[in-house]
Every structure is written in structure tokens, then in C-alpha cells.
Amino acid sequence: LYMIRHWTALTFGPIRDSLVSEVVGGTFLETSFYRTLGATIGTNVFFDSIYLFEPDLLEVGNHSSIGLNTCLSPHQITRTEAQAAVLRVGKRCTTGFNAVLHGRDVLEDDGTLSGLSMPFIGTRLKKGAWSGYPAQRRGPVHQPKMPNLPAWYIFLLNPCSSVVGLFWWVALAVGDLCFGCFKLDFEQEKEFPNSSSSCPAHFSGVYEATTLPVEIRLDRGKWLAQDRCLVLDVGTYAKAHQGFRGAAWCRFAGYTLSFDQNLGEAIGRVHLGWWQVPVSIVCLRVRRSDERSWTAGHSWFRGDPQEEIHFEKVL
């Protein structure tokens, strides 16, 4: 299989610059072409007429953008030999025009290499902005928030769920008028025979919002250790001493939070009654700010959360 890929790369190499870069450069066909030659390329990756040698030695993570005329060369020529090694580009990475990366270089997640820049061979470019020769870290990367997709697109993508969602939108608006003035309280803790004996330690305690009169408890949920999931049933996780806008949502919405390996970030799927809301419509994004605080926000229509709430541990 490797020899077939290598032969294909050598065969199509001479026509790559004229056909791929000039004709289909900057389109999805460019990434598809390099996948055919053996490159490991994630989803939502953008190539803009790049120069790529040894495609089978390239790994690119999801949501990355490789700029115009960037040279990705897994090989390098020394005084005594030609060396080849894997070239890795992480998730959400960006390279500027005419940037250069070689084999054994690693551009880690959320890293940016500016145009006309190249690191020493074998450099690990950690999260942040890099530029110059040899490339030096210049500081953090500003990540703009991803905008929401158009509502009409979401409707075409999930027509049935959109109709159900419209019903719930009206119901929750009415619920805020009817229940917004009522208090919320934690329900009695339920027994979950299939869950682990206890939640992780940093889930325990009461966390109070800094901008709303509401408290939450993550340790009232059902913890599935094997799947790293936390299930928060309706009425078990929120408490408020007075009414506030959004109280109806806390009263009727439940969550299934899927955490990463470090239990520091999670994406939560929402369920309203029997309806499991598609993630493309809304999901909850949670991240641990420090040992005593969490930040949470709802992501609508696949965009980044526009408003986030900070929770500080009080008990």
C-alpha cells in the first residue's frame, strides 16, 4: 500500500503545480487530491494552492488553514543524506503565505505561523503566534468567535427539529412570564444504580453565577466514568432565590455533558422533555477556568457562545 501511494505521488507530482495549484487550488478538490495521495487531513481543512512533498507524511488536524504558497516539505537534504519524517499540523492552526514547515516540525493546536516564516527543523511550535526565521513565539493568538449559521440553513438541515424548536421557543417565552417570578430549588438527589459512586472532586460544591441570581451543582448529576459524561436531569442542578430571565429554561432543560480527557472542557447536549435537541441548533459549552470556577455558554446554530456566564465556587 505504501509503494502504491509513493508511486502515485511520483506520477502526479509533475502536474501538481499546473493542475492542482492553478486549477483547483483553494477548493475542496485540493484537499481531496492530497487525501488520495495518502495525506491525513481532518475535517474543515483549507488549502490555498500549497506546495506539498511526500503527502503520505503529512498530518493536518481539524479546522486548520494552510495559506497561499505555503511549502510543506516532510523531507530535508543534509550534507550526507536525505531525511524524511512526519510533519504534523494540529487543530485550528493557520499558516501565512509562503510559510515553510519541514519534517519533524510540529505546529500544535491553536498555533499560527506567519507568512514568510520558517522554524528550525524539528521545532515544536506551541499554542500561540510564531513568526520570523527562525520562527519565534510572539504571543497568544486572538481567536475570533465563530458566527452563527443562518437560521434558514439550520431549518433546511433539521426541518422537523426546527418546528419542534419553534414550539419550545414559544413555550419557554411564556414560561419566563409565568415562572420567572418563582424561585428554583434543587430537587432531592436521585439514586442512579448505573453511575459511579461519586463525581470527580472538582465537580462537587455549589457554584454561584456572577451575573445572575442562580446557583448550580454539578455533583447532583449522574456521572458515567467510562464515557466521561455527566447527565444533569431537569430540576436537579439549578437554584435561584428570585426570578430571572431564563428561569424557565433552567426549569425545563436538562443536559448531557461530554468531557475531554482532562475533565476541563465539555460539550453538552440539551434535552427538553422527550426532545433531544440537535447540536446544530443549540449545545452547551463548559470549560473550567481554574480550581474554583467554571464558565458556561450556549452555542446557537454551530456558532461560538456570544454570552458566557462565570460561576464561582461558594461552598
mmCIF file of C-alpha atoms in Angstrom:
data_model
loop_
_atom_site.group_PDB
_atom_site.id
_atom_site.type_symbol
_atom_site.label_atom_id
_atom_site.label_comp_id
_atom_site.label_asym_id
_atom_site.label_seq_id
_atom_site.Cartn_x
_atom_site.Cartn_y
_atom_site.Cartn_z
ATOM 1 C CA LEU A 1 0.000 0.000 0.000
ATOM 2 C CA TYR A 2 2.827 2.394 0.816
ATOM 3 C CA MET A 3 4.528 1.723 -2.530
ATOM 4 C CA ILE A 4 1.288 2.392 -4.383
ATOM 5 C CA ARG A 5 0.935 5.743 -2.635
ATOM 6 C CA HIS A 6 4.583 6.591 -3.307
ATOM 7 C CA TRP A 7 4.281 5.672 -6.991
ATOM 8 C CA THR A 8 1.110 7.754 -7.281
ATOM 9 C CA ALA A 9 2.831 10.757 -5.703
ATOM 10 C CA LEU A 10 5.767 10.494 -8.120
ATOM 11 C CA THR A 11 3.463 10.091 -11.103
ATOM 12 C CA PHE A 12 1.236 13.049 -10.362
ATOM 13 C CA GLY A 13 3.973 15.241 -8.894
ATOM 14 C CA PRO A 14 4.962 16.976 -12.164
ATOM 15 C CA ILE A 15 1.382 18.065 -12.883
ATOM 16 C CA ARG A 16 0.578 19.125 -9.335
ATOM 17 C CA ASP A 17 1.725 22.743 -9.700
ATOM 18 C CA SER A 18 -0.006 23.344 -13.010
ATOM 19 C CA LEU A 19 -3.192 21.348 -12.462
ATOM 20 C CA VAL A 20 -3.892 21.260 -8.740
ATOM 21 C CA SER A 21 -2.488 24.599 -7.585
ATOM 22 C CA GLU A 22 -3.664 26.683 -10.518
ATOM 23 C CA VAL A 23 -6.916 24.966 -11.450
ATOM 24 C CA VAL A 24 -8.421 23.672 -8.199
ATOM 25 C CA GLY A 25 -6.233 25.476 -5.647
ATOM 26 C CA GLY A 26 -8.230 26.885 -2.754
ATOM 27 C CA THR A 27 -11.144 24.489 -3.276
ATOM 28 C CA PHE A 28 -12.181 21.258 -1.608
ATOM 29 C CA LEU A 29 -10.708 19.384 -4.573
ATOM 30 C CA GLU A 30 -7.201 20.311 -3.470
ATOM 31 C CA THR A 31 -7.577 18.647 -0.070
ATOM 32 C CA SER A 32 -9.336 15.687 -1.719
ATOM 33 C CA PHE A 33 -6.427 15.277 -4.120
ATOM 34 C CA TYR A 34 -3.860 15.130 -1.320
ATOM 35 C CA ARG A 35 -6.018 12.714 0.661
ATOM 36 C CA THR A 36 -5.911 10.442 -2.393
ATOM 37 C CA LEU A 37 -2.120 10.590 -2.265
ATOM 38 C CA GLY A 38 -2.107 9.442 1.361
ATOM 39 C CA ALA A 39 -2.156 12.649 3.401
ATOM 40 C CA THR A 40 -4.025 12.524 6.721
ATOM 41 C CA ILE A 41 -6.273 15.591 6.616
ATOM 42 C CA GLY A 42 -9.060 16.355 9.093
ATOM 43 C CA THR A 43 -12.434 17.952 8.504
ATOM 44 C CA ASN A 44 -12.980 21.603 7.536
ATOM 45 C CA VAL A 45 -9.371 21.997 6.390
ATOM 46 C CA PHE A 46 -8.500 24.686 3.822
ATOM 47 C CA PHE A 47 -5.537 24.541 1.429
ATOM 48 C CA ASP A 48 -4.767 27.609 -0.709
ATOM 49 C CA SER A 49 -2.560 26.412 -3.582
ATOM 50 C CA ILE A 50 0.151 24.930 -1.371
ATOM 51 C CA TYR A 51 3.372 23.102 -2.249
ATOM 52 C CA LEU A 52 3.341 19.650 -0.662
ATOM 53 C CA PHE A 53 6.018 16.989 -0.956
ATOM 54 C CA GLU A 54 5.549 13.405 0.312
ATOM 55 C CA PRO A 55 1.796 13.762 1.050
ATOM 56 C CA ASP A 56 1.727 10.459 2.921
ATOM 57 C CA LEU A 57 3.961 12.020 5.633
ATOM 58 C CA LEU A 58 1.587 14.918 6.341
ATOM 59 C CA GLU A 59 -0.949 15.073 9.191
ATOM 60 C CA VAL A 60 -3.318 18.052 9.488
ATOM 61 C CA GLY A 61 -5.929 18.403 12.255
ATOM 62 C CA ASN A 62 -9.492 19.668 12.004
ATOM 63 C CA HIS A 63 -10.380 23.299 11.243
ATOM 64 C CA SER A 64 -6.896 24.296 10.053
ATOM 65 C CA SER A 65 -5.983 26.692 7.228
ATOM 66 C CA ILE A 66 -2.787 26.430 5.164
ATOM 67 C CA GLY A 67 -2.082 29.732 3.431
ATOM 68 C CA LEU A 68 -1.188 30.650 -0.128
ATOM 69 C CA ASN A 69 2.040 29.072 -1.467
ATOM 70 C CA THR A 70 2.902 27.532 1.899
ATOM 71 C CA CYS A 71 5.582 24.867 1.464
ATOM 72 C CA LEU A 72 5.100 21.662 3.461
ATOM 73 C CA SER A 73 8.200 19.554 2.978
ATOM 74 C CA PRO A 74 8.485 16.390 5.089
ATOM 75 C CA HIS A 75 11.995 15.845 3.657
ATOM 76 C CA GLN A 76 15.187 17.776 4.144
ATOM 77 C CA ILE A 77 18.580 17.468 2.485
ATOM 78 C CA THR A 78 21.704 17.355 4.633
ATOM 79 C CA ARG A 79 25.349 17.222 3.600
ATOM 80 C CA THR A 80 25.386 13.433 3.795
ATOM 81 C CA GLU A 81 21.838 12.200 3.270
ATOM 82 C CA ALA A 82 18.198 12.934 2.526
ATOM 83 C CA GLN A 83 15.916 12.615 5.534
ATOM 84 C CA ALA A 84 12.145 12.225 5.655
ATOM 85 C CA ALA A 85 9.869 12.426 8.686
ATOM 86 C CA VAL A 86 6.239 13.083 9.565
ATOM 87 C CA LEU A 87 5.107 16.714 9.529
ATOM 88 C CA ARG A 88 2.259 17.408 11.948
ATOM 89 C CA VAL A 89 -0.131 20.361 11.947
ATOM 90 C CA GLY A 90 -2.641 20.392 14.809
ATOM 91 C CA LYS A 91 -6.230 21.529 15.107
ATOM 92 C CA ARG A 92 -7.303 25.133 14.443
ATOM 93 C CA CYS A 93 -3.885 26.070 13.067
ATOM 94 C CA THR A 94 -3.055 28.720 10.471
ATOM 95 C CA THR A 95 -0.053 29.415 8.257
ATOM 96 C CA GLY A 96 0.501 32.624 6.295
ATOM 97 C CA PHE A 97 1.567 32.930 2.668
ATOM 98 C CA ASN A 98 4.972 31.489 1.718
ATOM 99 C CA ALA A 99 5.491 29.920 5.153
ATOM 100 C CA VAL A 100 7.668 26.789 5.321
ATOM 101 C CA LEU A 101 7.455 23.676 7.516
ATOM 102 C CA HIS A 102 9.626 20.560 7.356
ATOM 103 C CA GLY A 103 9.530 17.007 8.616
ATOM 104 C CA ARG A 104 9.772 16.658 12.419
ATOM 105 C CA ASP A 105 8.191 20.109 12.767
ATOM 106 C CA VAL A 106 5.039 20.147 14.908
ATOM 107 C CA LEU A 107 2.567 23.021 14.819
ATOM 108 C CA GLU A 108 0.468 22.365 17.909
ATOM 109 C CA ASP A 109 -3.248 23.053 18.333
ATOM 110 C CA ASP A 110 -4.251 26.740 18.035
ATOM 111 C CA GLY A 111 -0.838 27.670 16.642
ATOM 112 C CA THR A 112 -0.197 30.279 13.940
ATOM 113 C CA LEU A 113 2.862 30.602 11.704
ATOM 114 C CA SER A 114 3.031 33.983 9.976
ATOM 115 C CA GLY A 115 3.841 34.497 6.314
ATOM 116 C CA LEU A 116 7.455 34.322 5.118
ATOM 117 C CA SER A 117 8.384 32.443 8.308
ATOM 118 C CA MET A 118 10.150 29.149 8.952
ATOM 119 C CA PRO A 119 11.272 27.442 12.172
ATOM 120 C CA PHE A 120 14.412 25.396 12.606
ATOM 121 C CA ILE A 121 13.819 21.812 11.528
ATOM 122 C CA GLY A 122 12.401 19.739 14.371
ATOM 123 C CA THR A 123 10.864 22.685 16.246
ATOM 124 C CA ARG A 124 7.665 22.178 18.234
ATOM 125 C CA LEU A 125 5.562 25.301 17.751
ATOM 126 C CA LYS A 126 3.304 25.505 20.786
ATOM 127 C CA LYS A 127 -0.019 27.322 21.030
ATOM 128 C CA GLY A 128 0.427 30.962 20.044
ATOM 129 C CA ALA A 129 1.616 33.225 17.230
ATOM 130 C CA TRP A 130 5.020 32.481 15.628
ATOM 131 C CA SER A 131 6.904 34.473 13.014
ATOM 132 C CA GLY A 132 10.374 35.168 11.593
ATOM 133 C CA TYR A 133 13.386 32.987 10.827
ATOM 134 C CA PRO A 134 13.980 31.083 12.902
ATOM 135 C CA ALA A 135 10.357 31.365 13.992
ATOM 136 C CA GLN A 136 9.903 32.786 17.482
ATOM 137 C CA ARG A 137 6.779 32.905 19.604
ATOM 138 C CA ARG A 138 5.375 36.434 19.613
ATOM 139 C CA GLY A 139 2.434 35.971 21.964
ATOM 140 C CA PRO A 140 -1.055 34.487 22.194
ATOM 141 C CA VAL A 141 -3.358 34.076 19.221
ATOM 142 C CA HIS A 142 -6.577 36.058 19.060
ATOM 143 C CA GLN A 143 -9.351 33.650 18.113
ATOM 144 C CA PRO A 144 -12.456 35.497 16.868
ATOM 145 C CA LYS A 145 -15.772 33.946 17.756
ATOM 146 C CA MET A 146 -17.309 31.749 15.098
ATOM 147 C CA PRO A 147 -20.556 33.348 13.848
ATOM 148 C CA ASN A 148 -23.850 31.506 13.866
ATOM 149 C CA LEU A 149 -25.043 29.794 10.708
ATOM 150 C CA PRO A 150 -28.132 31.311 9.043
ATOM 151 C CA ALA A 151 -31.443 30.199 10.522
ATOM 152 C CA TRP A 152 -32.768 29.147 7.111
ATOM 153 C CA TYR A 153 -29.814 26.775 6.692
ATOM 154 C CA ILE A 154 -30.489 25.161 10.059
ATOM 155 C CA PHE A 155 -34.168 24.828 9.113
ATOM 156 C CA LEU A 156 -33.272 23.000 5.896
ATOM 157 C CA LEU A 157 -30.779 20.827 7.790
ATOM 158 C CA ASN A 158 -33.247 19.863 10.561
ATOM 159 C CA PRO A 159 -36.792 20.676 9.365
ATOM 160 C CA CYS A 160 -38.653 18.549 11.933
ATOM 161 C CA SER A 161 -36.483 19.632 14.842
ATOM 162 C CA SER A 162 -36.840 23.266 13.777
ATOM 163 C CA VAL A 163 -40.627 23.017 14.038
ATOM 164 C CA VAL A 164 -40.355 21.414 17.480
ATOM 165 C CA GLY A 165 -37.814 24.043 18.464
ATOM 166 C CA LEU A 166 -40.193 26.830 17.450
ATOM 167 C CA PHE A 167 -42.838 25.318 19.754
ATOM 168 C CA TRP A 168 -40.386 25.167 22.644
ATOM 169 C CA TRP A 169 -39.209 28.728 21.971
ATOM 170 C CA VAL A 170 -42.781 29.971 22.398
ATOM 171 C CA ALA A 171 -43.336 27.717 25.426
ATOM 172 C CA LEU A 172 -40.175 28.934 27.168
ATOM 173 C CA ALA A 173 -41.023 32.573 26.430
ATOM 174 C CA VAL A 174 -44.415 32.062 28.034
ATOM 175 C CA GLY A 175 -42.759 30.111 30.839
ATOM 176 C CA ASP A 176 -40.484 33.051 31.632
ATOM 177 C CA LEU A 177 -43.567 35.224 32.036
ATOM 178 C CA CYS A 178 -45.347 32.653 34.207
ATOM 179 C CA PHE A 179 -42.470 31.098 36.160
ATOM 180 C CA GLY A 180 -39.863 33.847 36.003
ATOM 181 C CA CYS A 181 -41.033 35.251 39.314
ATOM 182 C CA PHE A 182 -40.846 31.878 41.101
ATOM 183 C CA LYS A 183 -37.832 30.510 42.915
ATOM 184 C CA LEU A 184 -35.843 27.497 41.803
ATOM 185 C CA ASP A 185 -34.568 24.866 44.179
ATOM 186 C CA PHE A 186 -32.515 21.687 43.921
ATOM 187 C CA GLU A 187 -34.641 18.563 43.838
ATOM 188 C CA GLN A 188 -33.838 15.668 46.118
ATOM 189 C CA GLU A 189 -30.782 13.781 44.951
ATOM 190 C CA LYS A 190 -31.721 10.735 42.893
ATOM 191 C CA GLU A 191 -30.225 7.277 43.031
ATOM 192 C CA PHE A 192 -28.510 6.145 39.851
ATOM 193 C CA PRO A 193 -27.564 2.458 40.104
ATOM 194 C CA ASN A 194 -25.543 2.526 36.866
ATOM 195 C CA SER A 195 -23.406 5.540 37.750
ATOM 196 C CA SER A 196 -20.122 5.619 39.601
ATOM 197 C CA SER A 197 -20.141 6.097 43.349
ATOM 198 C CA SER A 198 -19.222 9.772 43.128
ATOM 199 C CA CYS A 199 -18.427 12.568 40.720
ATOM 200 C CA PRO A 200 -14.857 13.832 40.297
ATOM 201 C CA ALA A 201 -13.763 16.066 43.149
ATOM 202 C CA HIS A 202 -13.759 19.331 41.206
ATOM 203 C CA PHE A 203 -17.452 18.832 40.322
ATOM 204 C CA SER A 204 -18.503 18.957 43.949
ATOM 205 C CA GLY A 205 -19.798 22.069 45.675
ATOM 206 C CA VAL A 206 -22.124 24.962 44.947
ATOM 207 C CA TYR A 207 -21.191 27.432 42.204
ATOM 208 C CA GLU A 208 -22.786 30.878 42.063
ATOM 209 C CA ALA A 209 -23.155 32.911 38.857
ATOM 210 C CA THR A 210 -21.527 36.329 38.872
ATOM 211 C CA THR A 211 -24.184 37.989 36.685
ATOM 212 C CA LEU A 212 -27.393 36.093 37.544
ATOM 213 C CA PRO A 213 -29.096 35.195 40.857
ATOM 214 C CA VAL A 214 -28.622 31.474 40.282
ATOM 215 C CA GLU A 215 -26.520 28.672 41.764
ATOM 216 C CA ILE A 216 -25.659 25.321 40.195
ATOM 217 C CA ARG A 217 -24.468 21.965 41.493
ATOM 218 C CA LEU A 218 -22.730 19.589 39.126
ATOM 219 C CA ASP A 219 -22.455 16.831 41.719
ATOM 220 C CA ARG A 220 -26.231 16.299 41.587
ATOM 221 C CA GLY A 221 -25.843 14.730 38.147
ATOM 222 C CA LYS A 222 -25.357 11.158 37.014
ATOM 223 C CA TRP A 223 -21.647 10.579 36.369
ATOM 224 C CA LEU A 224 -20.694 7.932 33.785
ATOM 225 C CA ALA A 225 -16.979 7.463 34.351
ATOM 226 C CA GLN A 226 -16.374 5.160 31.401
ATOM 227 C CA ASP A 227 -17.856 7.652 28.921
ATOM 228 C CA ARG A 228 -16.749 10.799 30.816
ATOM 229 C CA CYS A 229 -20.348 12.010 30.690
ATOM 230 C CA LEU A 230 -22.326 13.958 33.270
ATOM 231 C CA VAL A 231 -26.128 13.792 32.975
ATOM 232 C CA LEU A 232 -27.958 16.704 34.598
ATOM 233 C CA ASP A 233 -31.654 15.962 34.838
ATOM 234 C CA VAL A 234 -34.328 18.626 34.814
ATOM 235 C CA GLY A 235 -34.650 20.456 38.128
ATOM 236 C CA THR A 236 -31.614 18.894 39.807
ATOM 237 C CA TYR A 237 -28.808 21.315 39.049
ATOM 238 C CA ALA A 238 -30.085 24.914 39.432
ATOM 239 C CA LYS A 239 -31.273 27.015 42.358
ATOM 240 C CA ALA A 240 -32.419 30.653 42.460
ATOM 241 C CA HIS A 241 -33.690 32.766 45.344
ATOM 242 C CA GLN A 242 -35.556 35.098 42.989
ATOM 243 C CA GLY A 243 -36.930 35.118 39.472
ATOM 244 C CA PHE A 244 -34.720 35.984 36.488
ATOM 245 C CA ARG A 245 -34.816 35.871 32.734
ATOM 246 C CA GLY A 246 -34.071 32.315 31.686
ATOM 247 C CA ALA A 247 -35.604 30.673 34.752
ATOM 248 C CA ALA A 248 -37.975 28.669 32.536
ATOM 249 C CA TRP A 249 -35.008 27.235 30.667
ATOM 250 C CA CYS A 250 -33.398 26.066 33.927
ATOM 251 C CA ARG A 251 -36.735 24.575 34.978
ATOM 252 C CA PHE A 252 -37.365 22.521 31.812
ATOM 253 C CA ALA A 253 -33.941 21.868 30.205
ATOM 254 C CA GLY A 254 -31.577 19.032 31.023
ATOM 255 C CA TYR A 255 -28.044 18.351 29.790
ATOM 256 C CA THR A 256 -25.695 15.531 28.892
ATOM 257 C CA LEU A 257 -22.141 16.869 29.217
ATOM 258 C CA SER A 258 -19.331 15.043 27.389
ATOM 259 C CA PHE A 259 -15.952 15.962 28.904
ATOM 260 C CA ASP A 260 -12.480 15.802 27.440
ATOM 261 C CA GLN A 261 -9.719 13.630 28.842
ATOM 262 C CA ASN A 262 -8.640 16.264 31.379
ATOM 263 C CA LEU A 263 -12.237 16.945 32.503
ATOM 264 C CA GLY A 264 -11.620 20.622 31.822
ATOM 265 C CA GLU A 265 -13.959 21.226 28.876
ATOM 266 C CA ALA A 266 -17.287 19.762 27.845
ATOM 267 C CA ILE A 267 -19.932 19.980 25.172
ATOM 268 C CA GLY A 268 -23.444 19.472 26.497
ATOM 269 C CA ARG A 269 -26.390 18.165 24.531
ATOM 270 C CA VAL A 270 -29.702 19.705 25.564
ATOM 271 C CA HIS A 271 -32.926 17.757 26.126
ATOM 272 C CA LEU A 272 -36.306 19.402 26.579
ATOM 273 C CA GLY A 273 -38.769 16.765 27.679
ATOM 274 C CA TRP A 274 -38.592 13.880 25.185
ATOM 275 C CA TRP A 275 -36.865 16.049 22.557
ATOM 276 C CA GLN A 276 -33.109 15.613 22.189
ATOM 277 C CA VAL A 277 -32.086 18.939 20.674
ATOM 278 C CA PRO A 278 -29.635 18.566 17.737
ATOM 279 C CA VAL A 279 -26.218 20.050 18.448
ATOM 280 C CA SER A 280 -26.533 22.059 15.224
ATOM 281 C CA ILE A 281 -29.382 24.033 16.859
ATOM 282 C CA VAL A 282 -28.031 24.555 20.359
ATOM 283 C CA CYS A 283 -25.499 22.993 22.717
ATOM 284 C CA LEU A 284 -23.832 23.994 25.974
ATOM 285 C CA ARG A 285 -20.097 24.654 26.087
ATOM 286 C CA VAL A 286 -18.478 24.419 29.519
ATOM 287 C CA ARG A 287 -14.858 24.958 30.496
ATOM 288 C CA ARG A 288 -13.054 25.010 33.795
ATOM 289 C CA SER A 289 -11.475 28.414 34.347
ATOM 290 C CA ASP A 290 -9.498 27.474 37.460
ATOM 291 C CA GLU A 291 -9.818 25.278 40.537
ATOM 292 C CA ARG A 292 -12.810 27.208 41.877
ATOM 293 C CA SER A 293 -14.699 28.410 38.812
ATOM 294 C CA TRP A 294 -16.453 27.346 35.613
ATOM 295 C CA THR A 295 -17.529 29.266 32.519
ATOM 296 C CA ALA A 296 -20.576 28.206 30.501
ATOM 297 C CA GLY A 297 -22.386 29.480 27.423
ATOM 298 C CA HIS A 298 -24.883 28.227 24.860
ATOM 299 C CA SER A 299 -23.741 27.777 21.262
ATOM 300 C CA TRP A 300 -26.559 28.514 18.803
ATOM 301 C CA PHE A 301 -26.552 27.355 15.179
ATOM 302 C CA ARG A 302 -22.976 25.988 15.410
ATOM 303 C CA GLY A 303 -21.508 29.353 16.377
ATOM 304 C CA ASP A 304 -19.401 30.141 19.425
ATOM 305 C CA PRO A 305 -21.240 31.292 22.582
ATOM 306 C CA GLN A 306 -21.970 35.009 22.303
ATOM 307 C CA GLU A 307 -22.710 35.340 26.023
ATOM 308 C CA GLU A 308 -20.963 33.347 28.742
ATOM 309 C CA ILE A 309 -21.699 33.074 32.449
ATOM 310 C CA HIS A 310 -18.945 32.743 35.027
ATOM 311 C CA PHE A 311 -19.594 30.580 38.094
ATOM 312 C CA GLU A 312 -17.543 30.870 41.303
ATOM 313 C CA LYS A 313 -17.462 28.192 43.993
ATOM 314 C CA VAL A 314 -19.090 29.356 47.233
ATOM 315 C CA LEU A 315 -19.450 26.091 49.174
#
